[in-house]
């Protein structure tokens, strides 16, 4: 600033932007008075955080019905930069999770951060596979693949033709 603090000690700060990740920076504070005198401090240093992808966990599905299920995930750590996307990949084969559902695009304020999505329009008596994901500028992380099976099309009986009354 350019204004005299009036009394001492006087605390001041500055926010630096555009810094590179995992890099050491050096700085020192100083002050000038109208007489041109300056007070210098010792040189200090800091290292910015390494930019790493977030960590995410896939949790068990809940609320499973014949045609829907809630997928659940947790962002455990944001990583070195804000999360800009998170959600689930899902499908009917563990090797082909081609459907993507983005739950959020705003970085959570704190971790762990739980999120979920209810899939609807599913087929009864079918197994579905899914995994949670979270992305930041360093990359995308995935949770483990989990699966669930929607409830039977015939209620608790698997083959209604064999029912005896």
Coordinates of N, CA and C in Angstrom, one line a residue:
X1 N 0.8 -1.2 0.0 CA 0.0 0.0 0.0 C 0.9 1.2 0.0
X2 N 0.2 2.4 -0.2 CA 1.0 3.7 -0.2 C 0.5 4.6 0.9
X3 N -0.3 4.1 1.8 CA -0.7 4.9 3.0 C 0.0 4.5 4.2
X4 N 0.4 5.5 5.0 CA 1.1 5.3 6.2 C 0.2 4.6 7.2
X5 N 0.7 3.6 7.9 CA -0.1 2.9 8.9 C -0.5 3.7 10.1
X6 N 0.3 4.7 10.4 CA 0.0 5.5 11.6 C 0.7 5.0 12.8
X7 N 0.7 3.8 13.0 CA 1.4 3.2 14.2 C 2.0 1.9 13.8
X8 N 3.0 1.5 14.6 CA 3.6 0.2 14.4 C 3.4 -0.7 15.6
X9 N 3.5 -2.0 15.5 CA 3.7 -2.7 14.2 C 2.5 -2.7 13.3
X10 N 2.7 -2.8 12.0 CA 1.7 -2.8 11.0 C 1.8 -4.0 10.2
X11 N 0.8 -4.8 10.2 CA 0.7 -6.1 9.4 C 0.2 -5.8 8.0
X12 N 0.8 -6.3 7.0 CA 0.3 -6.2 5.6 C 0.6 -7.5 4.9
X13 N -0.2 -7.7 3.8 CA 0.0 -9.0 3.0 C -0.3 -8.7 1.6
X14 N -0.1 -9.7 0.7 CA -0.3 -9.6 -0.7 C -0.6 -11.0 -1.2
X15 N -1.7 -11.2 -2.0 CA -2.0 -12.5 -2.6 C -1.3 -12.6 -3.9
X16 N -0.5 -13.6 -4.1 CA 0.1 -13.8 -5.4 C -0.7 -14.8 -6.2
X17 N -0.9 -14.5 -7.5 CA -1.7 -15.4 -8.4 C -0.8 -15.8 -9.6
X18 N -1.2 -16.8 -10.3 CA -0.5 -17.3 -11.5 C 0.8 -18.0 -11.2
X19 N 1.0 -18.5 -10.0 CA 2.2 -19.2 -9.6 C 2.2 -20.6 -10.2
X20 N 3.3 -21.2 -10.4 CA 3.4 -22.6 -10.9 C 3.4 -23.5 -9.7
X21 N 2.8 -24.7 -9.9 CA 2.7 -25.7 -8.8 C 4.1 -26.3 -8.6
X22 N 4.3 -26.7 -7.3 CA 5.5 -27.4 -6.9 C 6.8 -26.6 -7.2
X23 N 6.7 -25.3 -6.9 CA 7.9 -24.5 -7.2 C 8.2 -23.6 -6.0
X24 N 9.4 -23.4 -5.7 CA 9.8 -22.5 -4.6 C 10.0 -21.1 -5.0
X25 N 9.4 -20.2 -4.2 CA 9.4 -18.7 -4.5 C 10.1 -18.1 -3.3
X26 N 10.8 -17.0 -3.5 CA 11.4 -16.2 -2.5 C 10.9 -14.8 -2.4
X27 N 10.8 -14.2 -1.2 CA 10.3 -12.9 -1.1 C 10.9 -12.2 0.2
X28 N 10.7 -10.9 0.2 CA 11.1 -10.2 1.4 C 10.2 -8.9 1.5
X29 N 9.9 -8.5 2.7 CA 9.0 -7.3 2.9 C 9.9 -6.1 3.1
X30 N 9.4 -5.0 2.7 CA 10.1 -3.7 2.9 C 9.2 -2.6 3.0
X31 N 9.7 -1.4 3.6 CA 8.9 -0.2 3.7 C 9.8 1.0 3.5
X32 N 9.2 2.0 2.9 CA 9.9 3.3 2.6 C 9.2 4.4 3.3
X33 N 10.0 5.3 3.9 CA 9.3 6.5 4.4 C 9.6 7.7 3.5
X34 N 9.0 8.9 3.8 CA 9.2 10.0 2.9 C 10.6 10.5 2.8
X35 N 11.5 10.1 3.8 CA 12.9 10.5 3.8 C 13.7 9.6 2.9
X36 N 13.1 8.6 2.3 CA 13.8 7.6 1.5 C 14.4 6.5 2.3
X37 N 14.2 6.4 3.6 CA 14.7 5.3 4.4 C 13.9 4.1 4.2
X38 N 14.6 3.0 4.2 CA 13.9 1.7 3.9 C 14.3 0.7 5.0
X39 N 13.3 -0.1 5.4 CA 13.6 -1.2 6.3 C 13.4 -2.5 5.5
X40 N 14.5 -3.3 5.5 CA 14.4 -4.6 4.8 C 14.3 -5.7 5.8
X41 N 13.7 -6.7 5.4 CA 13.7 -7.9 6.3 C 14.5 -9.0 5.6
X42 N 14.6 -10.1 6.3 CA 15.4 -11.2 5.7 C 14.5 -11.9 4.6
X43 N 15.2 -12.5 3.7 CA 14.5 -13.2 2.6 C 13.9 -14.5 3.1
X44 N 12.6 -14.7 2.7 CA 11.8 -15.8 3.1 C 11.5 -16.6 1.9
X45 N 11.0 -17.8 2.1 CA 10.7 -18.6 0.9 C 9.4 -19.5 1.2
X46 N 8.8 -19.9 0.2 CA 7.7 -20.9 0.3 C 7.6 -21.7 -1.0
X47 N 7.0 -22.9 -0.9 CA 6.9 -23.7 -2.0 C 5.4 -24.0 -2.3
X48 N 5.0 -23.8 -3.5 CA 3.6 -24.0 -3.8 C 3.3 -25.5 -3.8
X49 N 2.1 -25.9 -3.6 CA 1.7 -27.3 -3.5 C 1.8 -28.0 -4.9
X50 N 2.2 -29.2 -4.9 CA 2.3 -30.0 -6.1 C 0.8 -30.2 -6.6
X51 N 0.6 -29.9 -7.9 CA -0.7 -30.1 -8.4 C -1.0 -31.6 -8.7
X52 N -1.8 -32.2 -7.9 CA -2.1 -33.6 -8.1 C -3.6 -33.8 -8.3
X53 N -4.0 -34.8 -8.9 CA -5.5 -35.1 -9.1 C -6.1 -35.3 -7.7
X54 N -7.4 -35.1 -7.7 CA -8.2 -35.4 -6.4 C -8.2 -36.9 -6.2
X55 N -8.5 -37.3 -4.9 CA -8.7 -38.7 -4.7 C -10.2 -38.9 -4.4
X56 N -10.7 -40.0 -4.9 CA -12.2 -40.3 -4.8 C -12.4 -41.7 -4.5
X57 N -13.5 -42.0 -3.8 CA -13.9 -43.4 -3.5 C -15.3 -43.7 -4.0
X58 N -15.5 -44.8 -4.6 CA -16.8 -45.3 -5.0 C -17.4 -46.0 -3.8
X59 N -18.6 -45.6 -3.4 CA -19.3 -46.3 -2.3 C -20.4 -47.2 -2.8
X60 N -21.0 -48.0 -2.0 CA -22.1 -48.9 -2.4 C -23.3 -48.2 -2.9
X61 N -24.0 -48.7 -3.8 CA -25.3 -48.2 -4.3 C -26.3 -48.4 -3.2
X62 N -27.3 -47.5 -3.1 CA -28.4 -47.6 -2.1 C -29.7 -47.4 -2.9
X63 N -30.8 -47.7 -2.1 CA -32.1 -47.4 -2.7 C -32.4 -48.2 -4.0
X64 N -31.9 -49.4 -4.1 CA -32.1 -50.1 -5.3 C -33.5 -50.6 -5.5
X65 N -34.1 -50.3 -6.6 CA -35.4 -50.8 -7.0 C -35.4 -51.6 -8.3
X66 N -36.5 -51.9 -8.9 CA -36.5 -52.6 -10.2 C -35.9 -51.7 -11.3
X67 N -36.1 -50.4 -11.2 CA -35.7 -49.5 -12.3 C -34.8 -48.3 -11.9
X68 N -34.3 -48.3 -10.6 CA -33.5 -47.2 -10.2 C -32.5 -47.6 -9.1
X69 N -31.5 -46.8 -8.9 CA -30.5 -47.0 -7.8 C -29.8 -45.7 -7.6
X70 N -29.4 -45.4 -6.4 CA -28.6 -44.2 -6.0 C -27.1 -44.6 -6.0
X71 N -26.3 -44.0 -6.8 CA -24.8 -44.2 -6.8 C -24.2 -43.2 -5.8
X72 N -23.2 -43.6 -5.0 CA -22.6 -42.8 -4.0 C -21.1 -42.8 -4.1
X73 N -20.6 -41.6 -3.9 CA -19.1 -41.4 -4.0 C -18.7 -40.4 -2.9
X74 N -17.4 -40.3 -2.7 CA -16.8 -39.4 -1.8 C -15.5 -38.8 -2.4
X75 N -15.4 -37.5 -2.4 CA -14.1 -36.9 -2.7 C -13.3 -36.8 -1.4
X76 N -12.2 -37.5 -1.3 CA -11.4 -37.6 -0.1 C -10.4 -36.4 0.1
X77 N -9.9 -36.0 -1.0 CA -8.9 -34.9 -1.1 C -9.1 -34.2 -2.4
X78 N -9.0 -32.9 -2.4 CA -9.2 -32.1 -3.6 C -8.0 -32.1 -4.5
X79 N -6.8 -32.3 -3.9 CA -5.6 -32.4 -4.8 C -4.9 -31.0 -4.7
X80 N -4.1 -30.7 -5.7 CA -3.4 -29.4 -5.8 C -4.1 -28.3 -6.4
X81 N -5.3 -28.5 -7.0 CA -6.1 -27.4 -7.5 C -7.5 -27.7 -7.4
X82 N -8.4 -26.8 -7.5 CA -9.8 -27.0 -7.2 C -10.4 -28.1 -8.2
X83 N -11.3 -28.9 -7.7 CA -12.1 -29.9 -8.5 C -13.0 -29.1 -9.4
X84 N -13.0 -29.5 -10.7 CA -13.9 -28.8 -11.6 C -15.0 -29.7 -12.2
X85 N -15.0 -31.0 -11.8 CA -16.0 -31.9 -12.3 C -15.9 -33.2 -11.4
X86 N -17.1 -33.7 -11.1 CA -17.2 -35.0 -10.4 C -18.5 -35.7 -10.7
X87 N -18.5 -37.0 -10.6 CA -19.7 -37.7 -10.8 C -19.4 -39.2 -11.0
X88 N -20.1 -39.9 -11.9 CA -20.0 -41.3 -12.1 C -19.9 -41.7 -13.6
X89 N -19.2 -42.8 -13.8 CA -19.3 -43.5 -15.1 C -20.0 -44.8 -14.8
X90 N -20.9 -45.2 -15.7 CA -21.6 -46.4 -15.4 C -22.0 -47.1 -16.7
X91 N -22.4 -48.4 -16.6 CA -22.8 -49.2 -17.7 C -23.1 -50.6 -17.3
X92 N -23.4 -51.5 -18.3 CA -23.8 -52.9 -18.1 C -22.6 -53.8 -18.1
X93 N -21.4 -53.3 -18.3 CA -20.2 -54.1 -18.4 C -19.1 -53.4 -17.6
X94 N -18.3 -54.1 -16.8 CA -17.2 -53.5 -16.1 C -16.1 -52.9 -17.0
X95 N -16.0 -53.4 -18.2 CA -15.0 -53.0 -19.1 C -15.5 -51.9 -20.1
X96 N -16.8 -51.5 -19.9 CA -17.3 -50.5 -20.8 C -18.3 -49.6 -20.1
X97 N -17.7 -48.8 -19.2 CA -18.5 -47.8 -18.5 C -18.6 -46.5 -19.3
X98 N -19.5 -46.6 -20.3 CA -19.6 -45.5 -21.3 C -20.5 -44.4 -21.0
X99 N -21.4 -44.6 -20.0 CA -22.3 -43.5 -19.6 C -21.7 -42.7 -18.5
X100 N -21.8 -41.4 -18.7 CA -21.2 -40.5 -17.7 C -22.3 -39.6 -17.2
X101 N -22.3 -39.4 -15.8 CA -23.2 -38.5 -15.2 C -22.4 -37.5 -14.3
X102 N -22.4 -36.3 -14.7 CA -21.7 -35.3 -14.0 C -22.6 -34.7 -12.9
X103 N -22.2 -35.0 -11.6 CA -23.0 -34.5 -10.5 C -22.7 -33.1 -10.2
X104 N -21.4 -32.6 -10.2 CA -21.1 -31.3 -9.9 C -19.9 -30.7 -10.7
X105 N -19.9 -29.4 -10.7 CA -18.8 -28.7 -11.4 C -18.1 -27.7 -10.5
X106 N -18.6 -27.6 -9.2 CA -18.0 -26.6 -8.3 C -17.2 -27.4 -7.2
X107 N -16.0 -27.0 -7.0 CA -15.1 -27.6 -6.0 C -15.7 -27.6 -4.6
X108 N -15.7 -28.8 -3.9 CA -16.3 -28.7 -2.6 C -15.4 -27.9 -1.7
X109 N -16.0 -27.3 -0.7 CA -15.3 -26.4 0.2 C -14.4 -27.2 1.2
X110 N -14.7 -28.4 1.5 CA -13.9 -29.2 2.4 C -14.1 -30.6 2.1
X111 N -13.2 -31.5 2.6 CA -13.2 -32.9 2.3 C -13.2 -33.6 3.7
X112 N -13.8 -34.8 3.8 CA -14.4 -35.6 2.7 C -15.7 -34.9 2.3
X113 N -16.1 -35.1 1.0 CA -17.3 -34.5 0.4 C -18.0 -35.6 -0.3
X114 N -19.2 -35.9 0.3 CA -20.1 -37.0 -0.3 C -20.9 -36.5 -1.4
X115 N -21.1 -37.3 -2.4 CA -22.0 -36.9 -3.5 C -22.8 -38.1 -4.0
X116 N -23.9 -37.9 -4.7 CA -24.6 -39.1 -5.2 C -25.5 -38.7 -6.4
X117 N -26.0 -39.7 -7.1 CA -26.8 -39.5 -8.2 C -27.8 -40.7 -8.3
X118 N -29.1 -40.4 -8.5 CA -30.0 -41.5 -8.7 C -30.2 -41.8 -10.2
X119 N -29.9 -43.0 -10.6 CA -30.1 -43.5 -12.0 C -31.5 -44.0 -12.1
X120 N -32.2 -43.6 -13.1 CA -33.6 -44.0 -13.3 C -33.7 -44.6 -14.7
X121 N -34.8 -45.3 -14.9 CA -35.0 -45.9 -16.2 C -34.2 -47.2 -16.5
X122 N -33.8 -47.8 -15.4 CA -32.9 -49.0 -15.5 C -33.8 -50.2 -15.8
X123 N -33.2 -51.3 -16.2 CA -34.0 -52.5 -16.5 C -34.0 -53.4 -15.3
X124 N -35.1 -54.0 -15.0 CA -35.2 -54.9 -13.8 C -34.3 -56.2 -14.0
X125 N -33.9 -56.7 -12.9 CA -33.1 -58.0 -12.9 C -31.8 -57.8 -13.7
X126 N -31.2 -56.7 -13.8 CA -30.0 -56.4 -14.6 C -28.9 -55.9 -13.7
X127 N -27.7 -56.4 -14.0 CA -26.5 -55.9 -13.2 C -25.9 -54.7 -13.9
X128 N -25.6 -53.7 -13.1 CA -25.0 -52.4 -13.6 C -23.7 -52.2 -12.8
X129 N -22.7 -51.7 -13.5 CA -21.4 -51.4 -12.9 C -21.2 -49.9 -13.0
X130 N -20.4 -49.4 -12.0 CA -20.2 -47.9 -11.9 C -18.9 -47.6 -11.1
X131 N -18.4 -46.4 -11.4 CA -17.3 -45.9 -10.6 C -17.4 -44.4 -10.5
X132 N -16.9 -43.9 -9.3 CA -16.9 -42.4 -9.1 C -15.7 -41.8 -9.8
X133 N -15.8 -40.6 -10.1 CA -14.6 -39.8 -10.7 C -14.6 -38.4 -10.1
X134 N -13.4 -37.8 -10.1 CA -13.3 -36.4 -9.8 C -12.1 -35.9 -10.6
X135 N -12.2 -34.6 -11.1 CA -11.2 -34.1 -12.1 C -10.8 -32.7 -11.6
X136 N -9.5 -32.4 -11.7 CA -9.0 -31.0 -11.5 C -8.0 -30.8 -12.6
X137 N -7.3 -29.7 -12.6 CA -6.4 -29.3 -13.7 C -5.2 -30.3 -13.8
X138 N -5.0 -31.1 -12.8 CA -3.9 -32.1 -12.8 C -4.3 -33.4 -13.4
X139 N -5.6 -33.7 -13.5 CA -6.1 -34.9 -14.1 C -7.3 -35.4 -13.4
X140 N -7.7 -36.7 -13.8 CA -8.9 -37.3 -13.3 C -8.5 -38.5 -12.5
X141 N -9.2 -38.7 -11.4 CA -9.0 -39.9 -10.5 C -10.3 -40.7 -10.5
X142 N -10.2 -42.0 -10.4 CA -11.4 -42.9 -10.4 C -11.4 -43.7 -9.1
X143 N -12.6 -44.0 -8.6 CA -12.8 -44.9 -7.5 C -12.8 -46.3 -8.1
X144 N -12.9 -47.3 -7.3 CA -13.0 -48.7 -7.7 C -14.3 -48.9 -8.4
X145 N -14.3 -49.9 -9.3 CA -15.6 -50.3 -9.9 C -16.4 -51.1 -8.9
X146 N -17.7 -50.7 -8.8 CA -18.6 -51.5 -8.0 C -19.8 -51.9 -8.9
X147 N -20.7 -52.7 -8.3 CA -21.9 -53.1 -9.1 C -23.1 -53.3 -8.2
X148 N -24.2 -53.3 -8.8 CA -25.5 -53.7 -8.1 C -26.4 -54.3 -9.2
X149 N -27.4 -55.0 -8.7 CA -28.4 -55.7 -9.6 C -29.7 -55.1 -9.2
X150 N -30.4 -54.6 -10.2 CA -31.8 -54.1 -9.9 C -32.7 -55.3 -9.4
X151 N -33.8 -54.9 -8.8 CA -34.6 -56.0 -8.2 C -35.3 -56.8 -9.3
X152 N -35.7 -57.9 -9.0 CA -36.3 -58.9 -10.0 C -37.6 -58.3 -10.6
X153 N -37.8 -58.6 -11.9 CA -38.9 -58.1 -12.6 C -40.2 -58.7 -12.0
X154 N -40.1 -59.9 -11.3 CA -41.2 -60.6 -10.8 C -41.4 -60.6 -9.3
X155 N -40.8 -59.6 -8.7 CA -40.9 -59.5 -7.2 C -39.9 -60.5 -6.7
X156 N -40.4 -61.2 -5.6 CA -39.5 -62.2 -5.0 C -39.5 -63.6 -5.7
X157 N -40.3 -63.7 -6.7 CA -40.3 -65.0 -7.5 C -39.6 -64.8 -8.8
X158 N -38.6 -65.7 -9.0 CA -37.8 -65.6 -10.2 C -38.5 -66.1 -11.5
X159 N -39.4 -67.1 -11.4 CA -40.1 -67.6 -12.5 C -41.5 -67.8 -12.2
X160 N -42.4 -66.8 -12.6 CA -43.8 -66.9 -12.2 C -44.5 -68.1 -12.9
X161 N -44.0 -68.7 -13.9 CA -44.7 -69.9 -14.5 C -44.6 -71.1 -13.6
X162 N -43.7 -71.1 -12.6 CA -43.6 -72.3 -11.7 C -44.3 -72.1 -10.4
X163 N -45.1 -71.1 -10.3 CA -45.8 -70.8 -9.0 C -46.9 -71.9 -8.9
X164 N -47.1 -72.4 -7.7 CA -48.2 -73.3 -7.4 C -49.1 -72.6 -6.4
X165 N -50.4 -72.7 -6.7 CA -51.3 -72.1 -5.8 C -52.0 -73.1 -4.9

